[in-house]
mmCIF file of C-alpha atoms in Angstrom:
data_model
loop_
_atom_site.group_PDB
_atom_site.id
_atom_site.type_symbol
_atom_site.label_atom_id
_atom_site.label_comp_id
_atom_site.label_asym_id
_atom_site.label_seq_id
_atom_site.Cartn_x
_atom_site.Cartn_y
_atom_site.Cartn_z
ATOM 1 C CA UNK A 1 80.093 122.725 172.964
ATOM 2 C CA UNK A 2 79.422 125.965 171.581
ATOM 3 C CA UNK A 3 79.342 129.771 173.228
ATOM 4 C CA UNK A 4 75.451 128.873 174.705
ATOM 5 C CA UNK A 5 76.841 125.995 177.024
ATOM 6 C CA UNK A 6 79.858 127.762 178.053
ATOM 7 C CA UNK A 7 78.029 130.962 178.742
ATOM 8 C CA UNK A 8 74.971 128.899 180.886
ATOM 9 C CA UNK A 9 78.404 127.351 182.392
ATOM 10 C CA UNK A 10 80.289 130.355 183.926
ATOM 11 C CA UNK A 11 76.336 131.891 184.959
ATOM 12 C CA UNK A 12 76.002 128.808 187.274
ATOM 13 C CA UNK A 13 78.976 128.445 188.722
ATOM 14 C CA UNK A 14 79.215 132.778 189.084
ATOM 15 C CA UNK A 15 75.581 132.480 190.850
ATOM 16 C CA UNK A 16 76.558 129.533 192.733
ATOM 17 C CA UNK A 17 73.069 127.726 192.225
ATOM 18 C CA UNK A 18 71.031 126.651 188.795
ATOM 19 C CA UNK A 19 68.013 128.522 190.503
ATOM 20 C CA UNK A 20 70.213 132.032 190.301
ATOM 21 C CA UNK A 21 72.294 130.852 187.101
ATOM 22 C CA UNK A 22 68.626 130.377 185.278
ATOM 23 C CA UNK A 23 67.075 133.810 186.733
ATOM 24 C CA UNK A 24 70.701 135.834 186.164
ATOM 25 C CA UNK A 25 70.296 134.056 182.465
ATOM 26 C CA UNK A 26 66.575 134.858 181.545
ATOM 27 C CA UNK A 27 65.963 131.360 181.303
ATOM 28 C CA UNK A 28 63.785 128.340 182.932
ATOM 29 C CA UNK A 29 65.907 126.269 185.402
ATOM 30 C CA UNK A 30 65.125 122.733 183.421
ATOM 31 C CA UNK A 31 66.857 124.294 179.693
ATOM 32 C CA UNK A 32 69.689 125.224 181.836
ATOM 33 C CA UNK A 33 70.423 121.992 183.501
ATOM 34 C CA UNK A 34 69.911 120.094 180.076
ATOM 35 C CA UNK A 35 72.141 122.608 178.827
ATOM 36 C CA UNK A 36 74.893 121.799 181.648
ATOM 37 C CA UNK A 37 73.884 118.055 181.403
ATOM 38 C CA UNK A 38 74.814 117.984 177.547
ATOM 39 C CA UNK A 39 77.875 120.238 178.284
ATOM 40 C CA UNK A 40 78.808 117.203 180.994
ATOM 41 C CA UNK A 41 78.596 114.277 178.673
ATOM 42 C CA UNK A 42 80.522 116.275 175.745
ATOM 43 C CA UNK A 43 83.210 117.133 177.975
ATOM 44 C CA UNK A 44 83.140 113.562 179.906
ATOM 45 C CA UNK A 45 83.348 115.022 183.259
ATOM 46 C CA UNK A 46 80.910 116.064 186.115
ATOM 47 C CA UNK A 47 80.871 120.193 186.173
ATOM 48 C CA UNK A 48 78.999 120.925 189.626
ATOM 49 C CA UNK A 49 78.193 118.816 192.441
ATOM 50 C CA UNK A 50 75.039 119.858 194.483
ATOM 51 C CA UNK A 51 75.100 120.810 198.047
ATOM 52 C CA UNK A 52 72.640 121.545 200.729
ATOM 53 C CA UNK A 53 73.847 125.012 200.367
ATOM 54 C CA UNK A 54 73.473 125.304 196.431
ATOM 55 C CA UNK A 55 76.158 123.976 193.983
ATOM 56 C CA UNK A 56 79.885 123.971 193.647
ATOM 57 C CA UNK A 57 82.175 123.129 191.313
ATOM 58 C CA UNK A 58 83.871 119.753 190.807
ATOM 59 C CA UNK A 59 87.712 119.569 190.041
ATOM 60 C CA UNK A 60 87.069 119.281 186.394
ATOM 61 C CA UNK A 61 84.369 122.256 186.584
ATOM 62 C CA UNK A 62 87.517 124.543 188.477
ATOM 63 C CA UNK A 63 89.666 123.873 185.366
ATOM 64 C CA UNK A 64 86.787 125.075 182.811
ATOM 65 C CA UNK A 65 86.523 128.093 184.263
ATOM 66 C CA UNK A 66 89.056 130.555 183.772
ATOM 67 C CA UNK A 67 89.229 128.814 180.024
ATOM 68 C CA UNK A 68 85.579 129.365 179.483
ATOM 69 C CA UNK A 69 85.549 132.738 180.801
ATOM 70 C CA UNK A 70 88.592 133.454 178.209
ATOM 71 C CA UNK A 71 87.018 132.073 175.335
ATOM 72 C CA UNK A 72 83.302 133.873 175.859
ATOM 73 C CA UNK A 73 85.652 137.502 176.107
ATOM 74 C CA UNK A 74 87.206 136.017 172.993
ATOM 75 C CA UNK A 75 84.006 135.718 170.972
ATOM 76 C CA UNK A 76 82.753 139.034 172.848
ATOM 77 C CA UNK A 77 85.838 140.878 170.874
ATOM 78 C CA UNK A 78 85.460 139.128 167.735
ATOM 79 C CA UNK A 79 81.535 139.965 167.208
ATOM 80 C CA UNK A 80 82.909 143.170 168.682
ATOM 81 C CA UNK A 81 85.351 143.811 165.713
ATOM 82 C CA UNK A 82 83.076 143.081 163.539
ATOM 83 C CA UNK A 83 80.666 145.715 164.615
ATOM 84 C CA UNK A 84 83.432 148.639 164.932
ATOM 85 C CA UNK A 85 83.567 148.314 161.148
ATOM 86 C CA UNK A 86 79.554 147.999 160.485
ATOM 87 C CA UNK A 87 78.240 150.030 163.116
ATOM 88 C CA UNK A 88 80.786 151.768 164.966
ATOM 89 C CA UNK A 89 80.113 149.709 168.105
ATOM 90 C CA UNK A 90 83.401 148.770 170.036
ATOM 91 C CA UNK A 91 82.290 145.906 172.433
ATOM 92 C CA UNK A 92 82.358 145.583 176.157
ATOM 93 C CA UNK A 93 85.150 146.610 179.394
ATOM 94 C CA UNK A 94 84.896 144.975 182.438
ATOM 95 C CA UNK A 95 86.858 146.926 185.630
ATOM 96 C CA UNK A 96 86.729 145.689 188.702
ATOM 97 C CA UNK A 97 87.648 148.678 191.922
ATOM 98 C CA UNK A 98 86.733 149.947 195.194
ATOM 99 C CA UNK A 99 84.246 152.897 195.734
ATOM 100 C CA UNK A 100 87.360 154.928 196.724
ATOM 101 C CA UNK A 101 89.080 154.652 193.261
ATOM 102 C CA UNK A 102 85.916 154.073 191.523
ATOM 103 C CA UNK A 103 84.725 157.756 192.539
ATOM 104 C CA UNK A 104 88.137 159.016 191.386
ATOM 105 C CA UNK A 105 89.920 158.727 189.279
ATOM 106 C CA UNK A 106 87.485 155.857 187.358
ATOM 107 C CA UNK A 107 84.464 157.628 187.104
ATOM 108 C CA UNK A 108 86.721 160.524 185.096
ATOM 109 C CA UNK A 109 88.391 158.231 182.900
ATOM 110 C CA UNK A 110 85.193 155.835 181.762
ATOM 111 C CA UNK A 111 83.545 159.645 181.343
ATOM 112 C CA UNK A 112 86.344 160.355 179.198
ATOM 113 C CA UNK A 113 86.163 157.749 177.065
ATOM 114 C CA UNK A 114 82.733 157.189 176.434
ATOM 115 C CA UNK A 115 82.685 160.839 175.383
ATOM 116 C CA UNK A 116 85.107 159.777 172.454
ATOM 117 C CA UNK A 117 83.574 156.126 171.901
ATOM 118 C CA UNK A 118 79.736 156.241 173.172
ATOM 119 C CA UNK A 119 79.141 152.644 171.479
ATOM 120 C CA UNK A 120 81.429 151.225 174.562
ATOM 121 C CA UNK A 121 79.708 149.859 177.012
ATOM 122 C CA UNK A 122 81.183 149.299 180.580
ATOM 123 C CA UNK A 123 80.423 147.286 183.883
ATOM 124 C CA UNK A 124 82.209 147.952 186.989
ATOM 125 C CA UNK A 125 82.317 145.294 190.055
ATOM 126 C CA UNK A 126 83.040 146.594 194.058
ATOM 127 C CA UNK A 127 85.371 143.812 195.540
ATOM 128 C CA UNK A 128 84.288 142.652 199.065
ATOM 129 C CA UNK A 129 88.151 142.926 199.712
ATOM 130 C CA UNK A 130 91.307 145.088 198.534
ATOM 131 C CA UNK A 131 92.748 141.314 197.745
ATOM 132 C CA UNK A 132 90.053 140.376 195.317
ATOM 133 C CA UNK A 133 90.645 143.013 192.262
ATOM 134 C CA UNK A 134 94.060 141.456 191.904
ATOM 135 C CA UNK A 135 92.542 137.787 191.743
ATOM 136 C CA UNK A 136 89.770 139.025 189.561
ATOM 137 C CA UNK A 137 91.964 140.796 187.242
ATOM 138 C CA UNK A 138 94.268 137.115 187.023
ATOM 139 C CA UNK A 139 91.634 135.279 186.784
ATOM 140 C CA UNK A 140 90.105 137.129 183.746
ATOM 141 C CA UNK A 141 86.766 137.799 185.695
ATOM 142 C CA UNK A 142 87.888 141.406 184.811
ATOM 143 C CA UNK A 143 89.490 143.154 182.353
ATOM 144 C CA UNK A 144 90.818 145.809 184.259
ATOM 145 C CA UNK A 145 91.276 146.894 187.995
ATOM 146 C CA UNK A 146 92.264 149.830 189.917
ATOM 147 C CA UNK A 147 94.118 149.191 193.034
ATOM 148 C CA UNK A 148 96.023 152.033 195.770
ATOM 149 C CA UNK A 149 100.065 150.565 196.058
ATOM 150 C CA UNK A 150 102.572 149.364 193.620
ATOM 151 C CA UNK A 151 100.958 145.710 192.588
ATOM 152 C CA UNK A 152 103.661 142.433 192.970
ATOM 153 C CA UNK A 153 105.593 141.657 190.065
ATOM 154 C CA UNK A 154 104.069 138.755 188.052
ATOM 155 C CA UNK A 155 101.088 137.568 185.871
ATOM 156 C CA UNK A 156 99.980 141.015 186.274
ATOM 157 C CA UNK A 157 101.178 144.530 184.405
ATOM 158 C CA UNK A 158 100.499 148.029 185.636
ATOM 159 C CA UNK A 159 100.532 151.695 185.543
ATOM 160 C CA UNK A 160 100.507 154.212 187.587
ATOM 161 C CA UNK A 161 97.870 156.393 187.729
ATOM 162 C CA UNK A 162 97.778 159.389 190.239
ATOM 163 C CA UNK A 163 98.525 160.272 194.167
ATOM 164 C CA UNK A 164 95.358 161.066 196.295
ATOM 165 C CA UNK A 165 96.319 163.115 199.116
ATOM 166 C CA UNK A 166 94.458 161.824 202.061
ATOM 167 C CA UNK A 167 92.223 164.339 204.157
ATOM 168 C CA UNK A 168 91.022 164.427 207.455
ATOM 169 C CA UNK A 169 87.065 164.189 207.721
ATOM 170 C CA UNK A 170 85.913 165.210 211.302
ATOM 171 C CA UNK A 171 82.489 165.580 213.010
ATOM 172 C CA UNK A 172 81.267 169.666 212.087
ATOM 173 C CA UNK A 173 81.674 170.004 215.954
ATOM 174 C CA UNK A 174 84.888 168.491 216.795
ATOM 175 C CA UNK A 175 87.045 170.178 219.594
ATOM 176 C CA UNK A 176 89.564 169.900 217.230
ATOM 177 C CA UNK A 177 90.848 173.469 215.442
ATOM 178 C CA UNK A 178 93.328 174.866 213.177
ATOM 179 C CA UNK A 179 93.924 173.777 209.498
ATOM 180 C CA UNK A 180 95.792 170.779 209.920
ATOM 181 C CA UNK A 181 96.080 168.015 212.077
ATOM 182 C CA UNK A 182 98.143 164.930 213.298
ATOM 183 C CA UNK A 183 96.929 161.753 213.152
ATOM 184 C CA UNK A 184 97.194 161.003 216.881
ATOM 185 C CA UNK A 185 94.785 164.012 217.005
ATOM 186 C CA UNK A 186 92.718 161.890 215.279
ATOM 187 C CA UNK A 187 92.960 159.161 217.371
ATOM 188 C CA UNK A 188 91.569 161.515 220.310
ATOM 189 C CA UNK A 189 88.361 161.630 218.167
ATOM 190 C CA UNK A 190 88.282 157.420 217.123
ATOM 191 C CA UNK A 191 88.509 156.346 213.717
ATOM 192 C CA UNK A 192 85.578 155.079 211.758
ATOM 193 C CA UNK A 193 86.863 152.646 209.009
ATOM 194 C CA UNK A 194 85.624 149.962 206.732
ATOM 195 C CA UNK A 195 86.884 145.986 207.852
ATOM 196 C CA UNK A 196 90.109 144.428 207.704
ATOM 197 C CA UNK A 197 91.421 143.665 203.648
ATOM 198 C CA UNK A 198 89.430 146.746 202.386
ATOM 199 C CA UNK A 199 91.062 149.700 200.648
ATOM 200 C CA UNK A 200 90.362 152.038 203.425
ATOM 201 C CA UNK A 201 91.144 149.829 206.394
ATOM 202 C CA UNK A 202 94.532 149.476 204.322
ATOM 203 C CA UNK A 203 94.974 153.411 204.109
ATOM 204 C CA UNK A 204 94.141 153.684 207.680
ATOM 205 C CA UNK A 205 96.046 150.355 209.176
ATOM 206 C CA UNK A 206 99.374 152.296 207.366
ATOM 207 C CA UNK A 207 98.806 155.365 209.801
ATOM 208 C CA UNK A 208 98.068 153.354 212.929
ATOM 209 C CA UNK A 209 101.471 150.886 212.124
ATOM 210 C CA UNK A 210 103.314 154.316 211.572
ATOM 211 C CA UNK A 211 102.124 155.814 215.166
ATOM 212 C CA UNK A 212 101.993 151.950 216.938
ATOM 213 C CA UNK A 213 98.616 151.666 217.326
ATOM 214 C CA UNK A 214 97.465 148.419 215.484
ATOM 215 C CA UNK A 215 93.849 148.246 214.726
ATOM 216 C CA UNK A 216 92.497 150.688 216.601
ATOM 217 C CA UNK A 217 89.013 151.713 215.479
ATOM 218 C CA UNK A 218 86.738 152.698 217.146
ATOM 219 C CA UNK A 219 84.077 151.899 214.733
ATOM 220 C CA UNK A 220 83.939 149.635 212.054
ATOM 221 C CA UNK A 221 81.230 148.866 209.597
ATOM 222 C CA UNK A 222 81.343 146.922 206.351
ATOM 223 C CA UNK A 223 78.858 149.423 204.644
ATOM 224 C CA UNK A 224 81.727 152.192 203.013
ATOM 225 C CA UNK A 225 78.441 154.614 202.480
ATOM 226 C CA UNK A 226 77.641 155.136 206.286
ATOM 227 C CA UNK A 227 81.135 155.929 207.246
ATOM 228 C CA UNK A 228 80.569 159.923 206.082
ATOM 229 C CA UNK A 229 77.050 159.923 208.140
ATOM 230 C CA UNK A 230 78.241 158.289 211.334
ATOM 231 C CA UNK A 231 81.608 161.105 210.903
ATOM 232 C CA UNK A 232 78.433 164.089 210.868
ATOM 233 C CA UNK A 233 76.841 162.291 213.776
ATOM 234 C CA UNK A 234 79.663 162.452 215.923
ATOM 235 C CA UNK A 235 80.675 158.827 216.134
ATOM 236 C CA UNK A 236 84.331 159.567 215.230
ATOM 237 C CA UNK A 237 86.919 160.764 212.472
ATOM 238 C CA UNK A 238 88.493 158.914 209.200
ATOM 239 C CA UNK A 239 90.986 159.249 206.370
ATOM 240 C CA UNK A 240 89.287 159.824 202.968
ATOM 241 C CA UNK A 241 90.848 160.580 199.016
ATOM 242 C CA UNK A 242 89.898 163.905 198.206
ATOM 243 C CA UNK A 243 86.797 162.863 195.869
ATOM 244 C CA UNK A 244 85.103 161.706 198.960
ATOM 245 C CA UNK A 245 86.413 164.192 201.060
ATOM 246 C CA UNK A 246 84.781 166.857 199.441
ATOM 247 C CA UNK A 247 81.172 165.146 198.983
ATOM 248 C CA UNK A 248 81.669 164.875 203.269
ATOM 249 C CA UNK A 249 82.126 168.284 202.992
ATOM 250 C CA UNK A 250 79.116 169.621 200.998
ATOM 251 C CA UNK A 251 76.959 167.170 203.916
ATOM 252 C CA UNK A 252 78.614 168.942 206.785
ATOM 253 C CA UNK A 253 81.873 167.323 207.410
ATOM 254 C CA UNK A 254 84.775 169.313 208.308
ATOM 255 C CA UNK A 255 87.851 168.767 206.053
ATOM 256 C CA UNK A 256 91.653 169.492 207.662
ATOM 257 C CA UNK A 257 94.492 168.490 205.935
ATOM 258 C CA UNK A 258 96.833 165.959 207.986
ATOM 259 C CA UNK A 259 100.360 166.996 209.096
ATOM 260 C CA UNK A 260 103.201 165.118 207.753
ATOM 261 C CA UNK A 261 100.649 164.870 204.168
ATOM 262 C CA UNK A 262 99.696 161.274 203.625
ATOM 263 C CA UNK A 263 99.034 160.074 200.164
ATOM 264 C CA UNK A 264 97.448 156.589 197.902
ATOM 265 C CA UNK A 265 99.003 156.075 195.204
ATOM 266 C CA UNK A 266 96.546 154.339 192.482
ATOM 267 C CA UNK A 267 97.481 152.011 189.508
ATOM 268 C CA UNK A 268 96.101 150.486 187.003
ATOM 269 C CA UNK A 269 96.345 146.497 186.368
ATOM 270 C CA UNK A 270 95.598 143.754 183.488
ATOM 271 C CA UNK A 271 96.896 140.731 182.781
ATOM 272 C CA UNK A 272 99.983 140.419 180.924
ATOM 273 C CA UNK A 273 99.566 139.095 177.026
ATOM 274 C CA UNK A 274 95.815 139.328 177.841
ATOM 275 C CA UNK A 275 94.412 142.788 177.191
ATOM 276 C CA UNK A 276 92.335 143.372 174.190
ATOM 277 C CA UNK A 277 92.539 146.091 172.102
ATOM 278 C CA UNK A 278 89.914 147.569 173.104
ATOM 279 C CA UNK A 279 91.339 147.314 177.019
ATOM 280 C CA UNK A 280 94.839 148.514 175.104
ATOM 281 C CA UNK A 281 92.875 151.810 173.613
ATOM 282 C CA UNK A 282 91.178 152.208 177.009
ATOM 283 C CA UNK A 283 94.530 152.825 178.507
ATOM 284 C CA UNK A 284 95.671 154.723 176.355
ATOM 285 C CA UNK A 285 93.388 157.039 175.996
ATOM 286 C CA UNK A 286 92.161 157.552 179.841
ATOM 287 C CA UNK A 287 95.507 157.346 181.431
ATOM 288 C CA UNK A 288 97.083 160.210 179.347
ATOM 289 C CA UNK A 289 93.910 161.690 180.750
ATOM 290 C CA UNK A 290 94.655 161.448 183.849
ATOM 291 C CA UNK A 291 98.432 162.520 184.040
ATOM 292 C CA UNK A 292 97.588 165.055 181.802
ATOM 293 C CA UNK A 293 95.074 166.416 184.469
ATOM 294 C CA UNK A 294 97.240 165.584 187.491
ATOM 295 C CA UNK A 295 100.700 167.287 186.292
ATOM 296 C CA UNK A 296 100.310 169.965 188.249
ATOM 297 C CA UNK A 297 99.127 168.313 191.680
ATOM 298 C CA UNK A 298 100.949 165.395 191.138
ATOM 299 C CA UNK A 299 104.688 166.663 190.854
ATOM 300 C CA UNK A 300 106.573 162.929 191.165
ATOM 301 C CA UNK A 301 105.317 159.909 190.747
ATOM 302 C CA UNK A 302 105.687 157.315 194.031
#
């Protein structure tokens, strides 16, 4: 077994089929599947069992995969050591978050760093589901993960990161006036939000528990980029972090601040004993950053 096999390995069973492993790969299907066949009869076990809707894993192929996925970021940092001292290049970080927190305050703090460290190269993954950056991060399918809430105690380590006041976005005709207004104003209007488990629904499902109104939206798509254009075609109202707030504005959207002030709180997660030192520098560097440019708006921590 060397990094080839283990690397073909994780590409099927990411892809979910040896037709999308091989094209994600660069590769013809039949060197992959004699690369997964000889990876089979090293290990003694069947990896992937084929399906009529593509391929899963067998039992055996679930308990190679976190392990594999550790040992290719293992040989990613050691090749990546050795080119910090021969050509200045610092390797690869993989961050997993949700448009919200990827717009702000991600966007500043990979800007940030790559200013310092332009060798770095980064890739950043959009969860389906608010649930799914903490899994990724435990898993070690990322390095990294930005999430809004104090994370659980456990496998996992964090760090606070900032408070997002939460703004009011309404239609650039709304009835409503004035420079602030209550949530159950909003409600007059109907909230546009994102599906159940994502990081807005969760912003906005804390407001409706507050005021006792339980899911009530009025429109709900799973595409997070049409929420600001169905807001400027009148369709209804919604909660954004002030990033977003202020793109809605320079469209059209009308931004009032909401009375009592709602805020996200965003951290920062890895796994514990499993950051590299490149991950370790990342933080370091990026979440002084951050504090350093949020002292003033961001008085107390949460």
């Amino acid at each position: 077994m060397d990094r080839r096999h283990l690397e073909y390995f994780v590409a099927v069973a990411e892809q979910g089929s040896f037709t999308r492993g091989a094209s994600s790969l660069a590769i013809s299907q039949p060197s992959l599947s004699h690369a997964i066949a000889f990876l089979e009869r090293d290990l003694g076990a069947q990896l992937f069992a084929r399906t009529s809707r593509g391929t899963r894993l067998t039992p055996a192929g679930e308990a190679l995969l976190e392990p594999a996925r550790r040992a290719l970021r293992s040989i990613d940092l050691a090749r990546g050591a050795v080119q910090a001292v021969s050509e200045g290049e610092f390797g690869q970080l993989s961050i997993i978050a949700n448009t919200l927190w990827a717009v702000d305050p991600l966007a500043r703090m990979i800007g940030t760093f790559r200013i310092l460290h332009p060798g770095v190269r980064f890739s950043v993954a959009d969860p389906a589901r608010r649930s799914e950056v903490l899994e990724s991060v435990r898993v070690g399918a990322a390095e990294l993960g930005l999430v809004d809430g104090r994370p659980p105690v456990g496998v996992l380590e964090s760090r606070w990161l900032t408070n997002h006041e939460l703004l009011a976005v309404i239609p650039p005709n709304s009835s409503l006036t004035g420079q602030s207004v209550t949530f159950e104003d909003l409600l007059t209007l109907g909230l546009v939000s994102t599906p159940e488990g994502t990081a807005l629904r969760a912003l906005m499902d804390e407001r409706l528990e507050e005021v006792g109104r339980p899911s009530d939206v009025a429109v709900e798509t799973a595409h997070l980029a049409s929420v600001v254009p169905m807001i400027l075609a009148g369709a209804g109202a919604s909660l954004l972090p002030q990033g977003l707030a202020r793109a809605a504005a320079e469209k059209g959207a009308r931004l009032v601040r909401l009375e009592p002030p709602a805020r996200a709180s965003v951290y920062i997660v890895w796994r514990s004993h499993g950051l590299s030192s490149l991950g370790h520098h990342f933080l370091d560097v990026t979440t002084n950053a951050v504090l350093a440019d949020r002292s003033e708006e961001d008085p107390g921590r949460p």
